[in-house]
XYZ file of C-alpha atoms in Angstrom:
223
model
C 26.553 16.029 11.559
C 29.741 14.457 10.184
C 30.560 11.085 8.701
C 31.116 8.390 11.326
C 34.842 7.502 11.299
C 33.940 3.895 12.140
C 32.568 3.540 8.611
C 35.963 4.363 7.126
C 37.642 1.839 9.415
C 35.311 -0.837 8.047
C 36.137 0.213 4.489
C 39.882 0.264 5.196
C 39.800 -3.212 6.755
C 37.541 -4.571 3.986
C 34.890 -5.660 6.484
C 31.534 -6.142 4.740
C 28.772 -3.816 5.964
C 25.456 -2.458 4.743
C 23.951 0.902 5.667
C 20.158 1.011 5.985
C 17.850 3.955 5.397
C 20.654 6.103 4.013
C 24.240 5.968 2.782
C 27.323 8.171 2.571
C 27.496 9.851 -0.829
C 31.258 10.260 -0.776
C 32.255 6.838 0.513
C 31.920 3.361 -1.044
C 28.987 2.155 1.080
C 26.609 -0.669 0.263
C 23.117 0.350 1.275
C 19.414 -0.438 1.284
C 16.880 2.363 1.549
C 13.365 3.388 0.635
C 12.872 5.594 -2.409
C 12.620 8.774 -0.361
C 12.652 10.985 -3.443
C 9.594 9.250 -4.912
C 7.857 9.201 -1.538
C 8.046 12.990 -1.211
C 7.184 13.440 -4.881
C 4.053 11.297 -4.500
C 3.021 13.186 -1.352
C 3.073 16.525 -3.171
C 1.339 15.040 -6.188
C -1.425 13.610 -3.984
C -2.009 16.960 -2.298
C -2.047 18.653 -5.692
C -4.704 16.199 -6.839
C -6.802 17.249 -3.840
C -6.650 20.848 -5.028
C -3.839 22.163 -2.838
C -1.609 24.815 -4.396
C 0.121 26.276 -1.336
C 2.062 23.330 0.056
C 4.719 23.671 2.737
C 7.648 21.514 3.790
C 9.100 21.116 7.281
C 12.449 19.340 7.519
C 15.631 19.062 9.496
C 18.848 20.008 7.648
C 20.028 17.148 5.440
C 23.743 17.458 6.370
C 25.106 13.925 5.684
C 21.703 12.187 5.688
C 20.824 11.223 2.131
C 17.334 10.153 3.229
C 16.487 13.731 4.227
C 18.224 15.149 1.166
C 16.223 12.930 -1.180
C 12.918 13.808 0.493
C 13.670 17.500 0.056
C 14.679 16.951 -3.573
C 11.497 14.973 -4.263
C 9.380 17.779 -2.820
C 10.998 20.454 -4.962
C 10.978 18.335 -8.126
C 7.253 17.673 -7.728
C 6.610 21.392 -7.267
C 8.621 22.108 -10.408
C 6.848 19.468 -12.501
C 3.430 20.631 -11.277
C 4.404 24.285 -11.797
C 3.742 25.103 -8.150
C 5.560 28.208 -6.921
C 7.717 27.525 -3.849
C 7.205 30.408 -1.429
C 10.069 30.972 0.994
C 7.933 31.276 4.142
C 6.264 27.945 3.330
C 9.531 25.987 3.438
C 11.315 25.350 6.744
C 14.468 23.267 6.233
C 16.369 24.092 9.424
C 14.289 22.518 12.168
C 16.552 21.658 15.106
C 15.311 18.239 16.228
C 17.430 15.298 17.433
C 14.725 12.652 16.974
C 14.585 10.080 14.188
C 12.631 6.980 13.184
C 14.800 4.863 15.496
C 15.436 7.365 18.269
C 12.478 9.386 19.524
C 13.782 10.351 22.984
C 13.466 14.054 23.714
C 14.196 16.206 26.761
C 11.669 18.795 27.946
C 14.003 21.543 26.689
C 14.284 19.929 23.257
C 10.532 19.455 23.108
C 9.931 23.107 23.947
C 12.489 24.227 21.348
C 10.850 22.193 18.560
C 7.445 23.476 19.636
C 8.602 27.103 19.412
C 10.177 26.627 15.985
C 6.986 25.113 14.577
C 4.867 27.797 16.237
C 6.946 30.540 14.580
C 6.827 28.756 11.221
C 3.043 28.400 11.242
C 2.553 31.958 12.481
C 4.425 33.251 9.413
C 2.782 30.869 6.926
C -0.888 31.357 7.624
C -1.875 31.013 3.959
C -0.720 27.378 3.755
C -3.320 24.751 2.922
C -1.082 21.663 3.293
C 2.270 20.583 4.750
C 4.603 17.680 4.080
C 6.581 16.853 7.249
C 9.978 15.148 7.205
C 8.709 12.457 9.575
C 5.653 11.494 11.620
C 7.150 12.834 14.843
C 7.274 16.318 13.352
C 3.811 15.858 11.841
C 2.438 14.984 15.299
C 4.004 18.139 16.738
C 2.488 20.177 13.909
C -0.943 18.812 14.833
C -0.519 19.974 18.436
C 0.766 23.431 17.475
C -2.008 23.919 14.920
C -4.576 23.177 17.622
C -2.961 25.732 19.926
C -3.187 28.308 17.133
C -6.875 27.568 16.685
C -6.411 25.901 13.295
C -7.968 22.487 12.792
C -5.528 19.822 11.497
C -6.916 18.020 8.477
C -9.456 20.771 7.854
C -7.648 24.113 7.860
C -4.325 22.471 6.959
C -3.836 19.010 5.471
C -0.828 16.990 6.675
C 1.345 14.208 5.299
C 4.137 12.637 7.356
C 6.912 10.150 6.641
C 7.730 6.640 7.947
C 4.185 5.583 8.954
C 5.215 4.800 12.533
C 2.976 2.811 14.874
C 1.190 5.818 16.381
C 0.344 7.480 13.044
C -3.157 5.990 12.901
C -3.807 6.937 16.545
C -3.290 10.659 16.063
C -6.264 12.981 15.812
C -6.766 13.156 12.932
C -5.158 9.839 11.830
C -2.091 10.761 9.814
C -1.544 10.115 6.112
C 2.095 9.054 5.814
C 4.720 7.722 3.410
C 5.509 4.253 4.708
C 9.060 3.076 5.323
C 9.064 -0.706 4.649
C 11.206 -1.512 7.680
C 10.780 -5.294 7.532
C 11.588 -5.481 3.819
C 14.471 -3.069 4.332
C 16.007 -5.231 7.065
C 15.511 -8.406 5.049
C 17.123 -6.935 1.924
C 20.039 -5.589 3.993
C 20.664 -8.990 5.605
C 20.550 -10.751 2.230
C 22.952 -8.213 0.734
C 25.349 -8.561 3.678
C 25.376 -12.378 3.433
C 26.103 -12.073 -0.272
C 28.981 -9.652 0.396
C 30.442 -12.079 2.944
C 30.236 -15.119 0.672
C 31.168 -13.278 -2.535
C 33.457 -10.318 -1.749
C 33.262 -7.630 -4.422
C 34.584 -4.124 -5.037
C 31.275 -3.144 -6.598
C 29.012 -0.974 -4.456
C 25.300 -1.803 -4.372
C 22.502 0.654 -3.617
C 19.170 -1.150 -3.284
C 16.119 1.083 -3.527
C 12.787 -0.169 -2.187
C 9.506 1.363 -3.431
C 7.690 3.918 -1.317
C 3.994 3.712 -0.462
C 1.626 6.495 0.549
C -0.737 5.298 3.286
C -3.805 7.522 3.057
C -5.985 7.952 6.151
C -9.229 9.875 6.220
C -9.173 12.992 8.320
C -5.685 14.354 7.694
C -6.335 15.433 4.090
C -9.156 17.641 2.895
C -10.190 18.831 -0.547
C -9.049 22.373 -1.213
């Protein structure tokens, strides 16, 4: 939950480095990331265009992760611009979940804990018609919990995830997701790092790659 002290050692020793997928707001960090704000904004806008007016958000706390922070900000800004009221029970920003795009390992206890949190959330937000999930792992869990509650994913509640991981199109229903351009992100980070090595500079670069909503039939319904 705190800044990694190794980052400050790199800064102190003037060793070039590039953070990917996020950056530290209060440290001079070069970074490459997807436009998470726009990704979340587009997800809400797409659901709105399908007629949804009661849209929920499920997220882990942002803490030091700018990627999560920007996704949350994009969600709320879209709601504001579209004049959608944000109802407290529809927004769950404190999901305790250790998984991420690059680390999906989960103990049986952690799995059960996430399951219970999502079960409680959905039980208290039965009027929702759509949900934006912080990532595809959470979206997949939402699908399972919805089925247990007797609510059909993609029909009773539309879902949009984030990252467009490899299993997203294998879920039932196949998941609509905001794609993280991992290859392009890695390539841009490597190019930036080589440039920092060959041309040392005190300027900090934040490279933002465009987001893309990958729409799959089945996870979104007209409302």
